[in-house]
Amino acid sequence: MTALAQVEADDLKALYQELILDHGKNPRNARLVEHASCTAKGNNPLCGDRITVTARVNAAGVFEDVAAEGKGCAISIASASMMTEALKNLPVATGRQVFNAVQQLCTGKIDVAAAKAMLPATLNDEIEKLASLGGVKQFPVRVKCATLPWHTLLSCLDGQADATTEKV
Amino acid sequence: MSALARTLPIRAFDVAEIRMDFPILSRQVHGKPLVFLDSAASAQKPRAVLDAMTQAFECEYANVHRGAYWLSEKATTNYEAAREKVRAFINATSDSEIVFTKGATDAINLVAASYGRMVLKPGDEIVLTALEHHSNIVPWQLIAEQTGAVIKVVPINADGSVSVDRFADVICAKTRIVAVAHVSNVLGTVLPIELIAQLSHKVGAKLLVDGCQGIVHEQVDVQALGCDFYAFSGHKLYGPNAIGVLWARAELLAAMPPYQGGGEMIAIVTFEKSTWAEAPAKFEAGTPPIVPAIGLGAAIDYLNGIDRTAAAAHERDLLHYAMAELPKVPGVKLVGTAQNKASVQSFTMDGAHPHDLATVLDRSGVCVRAGHHCAQPLMDVLGVTATARASFGIYNTRGEVDALIVALHKAREVLQ
């Protein structure tokens, strides 16, 4: 295998690592939240992927439950699945910081260590997991796939009904 | 056939020789030979087209239909020669029936906005098929909203074919316009245009054919097809983008009001009232896509210079080879298996989203389209959110189909 071919193969492995494939095939919390306080549909007009994110935020501003269901590629479904796990029981404000970190990981602006430094140490394990989404940084057209669920959640929190990947 | 094309000898079809005509095919992507299987989205350009456009810009460029100087006259002659090449290529009766547009989408919008607005009354019906892509759906929705007309959809069969009987069920006395693809961009299905034209004309409706994919794979004779409008784009026909063609019967163009206002399309302008130029100028407001039109003319010359019957047989061979080989890859299912098909093949792989497939294939140098192919309603009918699609042009080879198959095996490994 040539050096370039090896790099390409490694890029693919980094994108489709086991954790991503596992969450892509067996998404956690692929349902609708009961008594949701916010709901939004996300849509990637490029590929037609659609996702519905629902969440219940309590009076203290904490995510009691987050769920995402829809159709999409391995990257968007895995990202949605990991998002629902990472955000449960987190204050909404911290959740927004997590999104910020994920977005920067996916575009290659920061590495895992920098992402950890942005957030409380209790989230280190979750950040390790979410960092697997960072493989998309070598595939610019796929960044939107990874961020779609997060944008959808954000528009749900901000009281908008819909999100599209045109906001990256 | 134009005088120029007639003087050129027709080459025997040799795919290795054809490939030499397309400079991009010798490049590599990701360190692998480029395997370009997305010509249905936009085809690559032969050297002859690139040279003609460079020549037009470098030596013979000025605005058309305006200048009283030699260079403008030369540019006008070249631009109008391209119109004549298009006329001959589709066997239209007169070059005044050839309107240059920005593309096929623009051509369909022109018909919807001009002819549609002229004839449609509340309750009138526009008939489409379930396999149309967005550019032959949305312009009709816009005009239906404005006129109170209603859109009716002819369903497709499970294999992607369309039965003439289903058209007969939907086309009725209220039908004013029937608008269908010549060839489906997703399924490859070739529609029975002559029969659809007969059904349309029996009730006094006009038939628009979206020829984007159709004109690429077969010799089109608009008079034999019997349609009233035929729209296509240059960039899928090995020509440049930003140029499209609307062919319409002369009497229709004469009756239709202008689509856009501006220079070029007028006879006399006063602030009280303006009068229109005759077609096709009436529909070409503003400075037209001069050099892209010349490039399209060069693409037509190029195609006239090869044995198109042999080229079509070559494409059919690639399609049949791909249809035989693809299902041998575990989990791969063909989407669109109608009897009469052009060389476009959609497929899915169990457990792998088409978008992920396309990403992995790309790293093997293989370019396929993944997604809804601008045909979301069709995806709903097929019960999928997306498919992967390989489309074959005159320059593709069996070896490239093999490369696709090898890459699909690799994709299975990566994605399972």
Coordinates of C-alpha atoms in Angstrom, one line a residue, chain B residues 1-307:
Chain B
M1 CA -27.1 17.3 -39.3
S2 CA -25.1 20.5 -39.6
A3 CA -22.9 21.1 -42.6
L4 CA -19.8 21.1 -40.4
A5 CA -20.7 17.8 -38.7
R6 CA -21.5 16.2 -42.1
T7 CA -18.0 16.9 -43.3
L8 CA -16.4 15.2 -40.3
P9 CA -15.8 11.5 -40.7
I10 CA -17.6 9.4 -38.1
R11 CA -15.1 7.5 -36.0
A12 CA -15.6 3.8 -35.1
F13 CA -16.4 3.6 -31.4
D14 CA -13.4 2.8 -29.3
V15 CA -13.7 3.5 -25.6
A16 CA -9.9 3.7 -25.1
E17 CA -9.7 6.4 -27.8
I18 CA -12.8 8.2 -26.4
R19 CA -11.2 8.4 -22.9
M20 CA -8.2 10.1 -24.5
D21 CA -10.5 12.9 -25.5
F22 CA -11.5 13.7 -21.9
P23 CA -8.5 15.3 -20.1
I24 CA -9.9 14.8 -16.6
L25 CA -10.1 11.0 -16.9
S26 CA -6.3 10.7 -16.7
R27 CA -6.1 12.3 -13.2
Q28 CA -6.0 10.5 -9.9
V29 CA -8.1 11.2 -6.7
H30 CA -6.9 10.1 -3.3
G31 CA -3.9 8.5 -5.1
K32 CA -6.2 6.2 -7.2
P33 CA -7.3 6.5 -10.8
L34 CA -10.5 8.5 -11.1
V35 CA -13.5 6.3 -11.7
F36 CA -16.2 8.8 -12.6
L37 CA -19.6 7.2 -12.3
D38 CA -21.7 10.3 -11.9
S39 CA -22.3 11.5 -15.4
A40 CA -26.0 11.7 -14.8
A41 CA -25.4 14.6 -12.4
S42 CA -22.9 16.3 -14.8
A43 CA -20.7 14.8 -17.5
Q44 CA -17.0 15.4 -18.1
K45 CA -16.0 17.5 -21.1
P46 CA -14.0 16.5 -24.1
R47 CA -11.0 18.5 -25.2
A48 CA -12.9 19.7 -28.2
V49 CA -15.4 21.5 -26.0
L50 CA -12.7 23.1 -23.8
D51 CA -10.8 24.2 -27.0
A52 CA -13.9 25.7 -28.6
M53 CA -14.7 27.7 -25.5
T54 CA -11.1 28.9 -25.1
Q55 CA -11.0 29.9 -28.8
A56 CA -14.3 31.8 -28.4
F57 CA -12.9 33.7 -25.4
E58 CA -9.4 34.3 -26.8
C59 CA -10.2 35.2 -30.4
E60 CA -13.8 35.7 -31.1
Y61 CA -15.5 37.2 -28.1
A62 CA -17.9 40.2 -28.1
N63 CA -21.5 40.6 -27.2
V64 CA -24.0 39.2 -29.7
H65 CA -26.7 40.9 -31.8
R66 CA -25.5 44.4 -30.9
G67 CA -22.2 45.4 -32.3
A68 CA -21.8 47.0 -35.7
Y69 CA -18.2 45.7 -35.7
W70 CA -16.7 42.6 -37.1
L71 CA -15.9 40.9 -33.8
S72 CA -19.5 41.1 -32.6
E73 CA -20.7 39.8 -35.9
K74 CA -18.3 36.9 -35.6
A75 CA -19.5 36.1 -32.1
T76 CA -23.1 36.4 -33.3
T77 CA -22.5 34.0 -36.1
N78 CA -20.8 31.5 -33.8
Y79 CA -23.7 31.8 -31.3
E80 CA -26.3 31.3 -34.0
A81 CA -24.4 28.4 -35.5
A82 CA -24.7 26.7 -32.1
R83 CA -28.4 27.1 -32.3
E84 CA -28.5 25.5 -35.8
K85 CA -26.4 22.6 -34.4
V86 CA -28.9 22.0 -31.7
R87 CA -31.8 22.2 -34.2
A88 CA -30.2 19.6 -36.4
F89 CA -29.2 17.4 -33.4
I90 CA -32.9 17.1 -32.3
N91 CA -34.4 17.4 -35.8
A92 CA -36.5 20.5 -35.1
T93 CA -38.0 22.1 -38.1
S94 CA -36.6 25.5 -37.6
D95 CA -33.8 27.1 -35.5
S96 CA -36.4 29.7 -34.3
E97 CA -37.8 26.8 -32.2
I98 CA -34.6 26.6 -30.2
V99 CA -34.5 28.8 -27.1
F100 CA -31.2 29.0 -25.2
T101 CA -31.7 29.0 -21.4
K102 CA -29.5 28.8 -18.4
G103 CA -30.3 25.1 -18.1
A104 CA -33.1 22.6 -18.2
T105 CA -34.6 23.9 -14.9
D106 CA -34.7 27.3 -16.4
A107 CA -36.4 25.9 -19.6
I108 CA -39.1 24.1 -17.6
N109 CA -39.7 27.3 -15.5
L110 CA -40.0 29.2 -18.7
V111 CA -42.8 26.9 -20.0
A112 CA -44.5 26.8 -16.6
A113 CA -44.4 30.6 -16.2
S114 CA -45.2 31.5 -19.7
Y115 CA -47.3 28.8 -21.3
G116 CA -48.7 27.7 -17.9
R117 CA -49.9 31.1 -16.9
M118 CA -51.4 31.6 -20.3
V119 CA -53.6 28.5 -20.4
L120 CA -54.2 27.3 -16.8
K121 CA -57.6 28.1 -15.2
P122 CA -58.7 27.0 -11.7
G123 CA -59.4 23.3 -11.7
D124 CA -57.3 22.6 -14.7
E125 CA -54.9 19.7 -14.3
I126 CA -51.2 19.3 -14.7
V127 CA -50.1 15.6 -15.0
L128 CA -46.7 14.6 -13.7
T129 CA -45.2 11.1 -12.9
A130 CA -44.0 9.8 -9.5
L131 CA -40.4 9.6 -10.8
E132 CA -39.9 13.3 -11.7
H133 CA -37.1 15.2 -10.1
H134 CA -37.6 18.5 -8.3
S135 CA -37.0 20.6 -11.4
N136 CA -40.0 19.0 -13.1
I137 CA -42.2 19.3 -10.0
V138 CA -41.6 22.6 -8.3
P139 CA -42.1 24.9 -11.3
W140 CA -45.5 23.3 -11.8
Q141 CA -46.4 23.7 -8.1
L142 CA -45.5 27.4 -8.3
I143 CA -47.7 27.9 -11.3
A144 CA -50.5 25.7 -9.9
E145 CA -50.6 27.9 -6.8
Q146 CA -50.9 31.0 -8.9
T147 CA -53.5 29.8 -11.2
G148 CA -55.6 27.4 -9.1
A149 CA -54.6 24.5 -11.3
V150 CA -54.2 21.0 -9.7
I151 CA -51.3 18.6 -10.0
K152 CA -52.1 14.9 -10.7
V153 CA -49.4 12.2 -10.4
V154 CA -49.1 9.1 -12.4
P155 CA -47.9 6.3 -10.2
I156 CA -45.0 4.0 -11.1
N157 CA -44.6 0.2 -10.9
A158 CA -42.4 -1.5 -8.3
D159 CA -39.6 -2.1 -10.9
G160 CA -39.6 1.6 -11.7
S161 CA -41.4 1.3 -15.0
V162 CA -44.4 3.4 -15.9
S163 CA -47.4 1.8 -17.6
V164 CA -49.2 3.7 -20.4
D165 CA -52.5 2.4 -18.9
R166 CA -51.8 4.5 -15.7
F167 CA -51.4 7.6 -17.9
A168 CA -54.7 6.8 -19.5
D169 CA -56.3 6.6 -16.0
V170 CA -55.0 10.1 -15.0
I171 CA -55.1 12.1 -18.2
C172 CA -58.6 13.5 -18.7
A173 CA -60.6 16.4 -20.2
K174 CA -59.3 18.7 -17.5
T175 CA -55.7 18.0 -18.3
R176 CA -53.9 21.0 -19.9
I177 CA -50.2 20.1 -19.5
V178 CA -48.4 16.7 -19.1
A179 CA -44.8 17.0 -18.0
V180 CA -42.6 13.9 -17.8
A181 CA -39.0 12.9 -17.8
H182 CA -37.7 11.2 -21.0
V183 CA -35.5 9.1 -18.8
S184 CA -35.6 8.9 -14.9
N185 CA -32.4 10.3 -13.4
V186 CA -32.7 7.9 -10.4
L187 CA -34.1 4.7 -12.0
G188 CA -33.0 5.0 -15.6
T189 CA -36.5 4.1 -16.8
V190 CA -37.1 5.2 -20.4
L191 CA -40.7 6.6 -20.7
P192 CA -42.9 5.8 -23.7
I193 CA -43.0 9.4 -24.9
E194 CA -44.8 8.7 -28.2
L195 CA -47.7 7.0 -26.5
I196 CA -47.9 9.6 -23.8
A197 CA -48.0 12.3 -26.5
Q198 CA -50.9 10.6 -28.2
L199 CA -52.8 10.4 -24.9
S200 CA -52.1 14.0 -24.1
H201 CA -53.1 15.3 -27.6
K202 CA -56.3 13.3 -27.5
V203 CA -57.6 15.5 -24.7
G204 CA -56.0 18.7 -26.2
A205 CA -53.2 18.8 -23.6
K206 CA -49.6 19.7 -24.4
L207 CA -46.7 17.4 -23.5
L208 CA -43.4 18.7 -22.0
V209 CA -40.5 16.3 -21.9
D210 CA -37.7 16.8 -19.5
G211 CA -34.9 15.5 -21.7
C212 CA -31.9 16.0 -19.4
Q213 CA -31.1 12.3 -19.2
G214 CA -32.9 11.2 -22.4
I215 CA -30.8 13.2 -24.9
V216 CA -27.6 11.9 -23.4
H217 CA -28.3 8.2 -24.1
E218 CA -30.1 8.2 -27.4
Q219 CA -30.5 10.2 -30.6
V220 CA -33.6 12.4 -30.1
D221 CA -36.0 13.4 -32.8
V222 CA -38.5 15.8 -31.4
Q223 CA -40.8 15.4 -34.3
A224 CA -40.9 11.7 -34.1
L225 CA -41.4 11.8 -30.3
G226 CA -44.5 13.9 -30.9
C227 CA -44.0 16.1 -27.8
D228 CA -44.7 19.9 -27.7
F229 CA -41.8 21.0 -25.5
Y230 CA -38.4 19.3 -25.0
A231 CA -36.0 20.7 -22.4
F232 CA -32.4 19.7 -21.7
S233 CA -29.1 21.0 -20.3
G234 CA -25.7 21.3 -21.9
H235 CA -23.6 20.0 -19.0
K236 CA -25.1 16.5 -19.0
L237 CA -24.4 16.2 -22.7
Y238 CA -20.6 16.6 -22.3
G239 CA -21.0 20.4 -22.8
P240 CA -20.5 23.2 -20.4
N241 CA -23.0 24.2 -17.7
A242 CA -24.9 27.5 -17.7
I243 CA -26.5 26.6 -21.0
G244 CA -29.8 24.8 -21.6
V245 CA -32.2 24.4 -24.4
L246 CA -35.9 24.7 -24.7
W247 CA -37.4 23.3 -27.9
A248 CA -41.0 24.2 -28.5
R249 CA -43.3 24.1 -31.5
A250 CA -43.1 27.4 -33.4
E251 CA -46.8 28.1 -33.0
L252 CA -46.6 27.7 -29.2
L253 CA -43.6 30.0 -28.9
A254 CA -45.4 32.5 -31.1
A255 CA -48.5 32.5 -28.8
M256 CA -46.6 32.5 -25.5
P257 CA -45.9 35.7 -23.6
P258 CA -42.3 36.6 -22.6
Y259 CA -40.8 34.9 -19.5
Q260 CA -38.4 37.7 -18.5
G261 CA -38.1 41.2 -19.7
G262 CA -34.9 43.0 -20.8
G263 CA -32.7 43.7 -23.7
E264 CA -32.6 41.4 -26.7
M265 CA -36.2 40.3 -26.4
I266 CA -37.8 43.5 -27.5
A267 CA -38.9 45.1 -30.8
I268 CA -39.8 48.6 -29.7
V269 CA -39.6 50.0 -26.1
T270 CA -41.4 53.1 -24.9
F271 CA -42.4 53.9 -21.3
E272 CA -46.0 53.4 -22.3
K273 CA -45.6 50.0 -23.9
S274 CA -43.1 47.7 -25.4
T275 CA -43.5 45.1 -28.2
W276 CA -41.7 41.8 -28.3
A277 CA -39.2 40.4 -30.7
E278 CA -40.1 37.1 -32.4
A279 CA -39.1 33.8 -30.9
P280 CA -36.5 32.7 -29.9
A281 CA -35.2 36.2 -29.1
K282 CA -38.5 36.9 -27.2
F283 CA -37.4 34.4 -24.6
E284 CA -33.7 35.4 -24.4
A285 CA -33.8 38.6 -22.3
G286 CA -30.4 40.1 -21.6
T287 CA -26.9 39.0 -22.8
P288 CA -27.3 35.3 -23.4
P289 CA -24.7 32.6 -22.3
I290 CA -22.7 33.1 -25.5
V291 CA -19.6 31.0 -24.9
P292 CA -21.5 28.2 -23.1
A293 CA -23.8 28.0 -26.2
I294 CA -20.7 27.7 -28.4
G295 CA -19.4 25.0 -26.1
L296 CA -22.7 23.1 -26.4
G297 CA -22.4 23.3 -30.2
A298 CA -18.9 21.8 -29.9
A299 CA -20.2 19.0 -27.7
I300 CA -22.8 18.2 -30.4
D301 CA -20.1 18.2 -33.1
Y302 CA -18.1 15.9 -30.9
L303 CA -21.1 13.5 -30.5
N304 CA -21.9 13.7 -34.2
G305 CA -18.3 12.7 -34.9
I306 CA -18.6 9.3 -33.0
D307 CA -20.8 6.3 -33.8

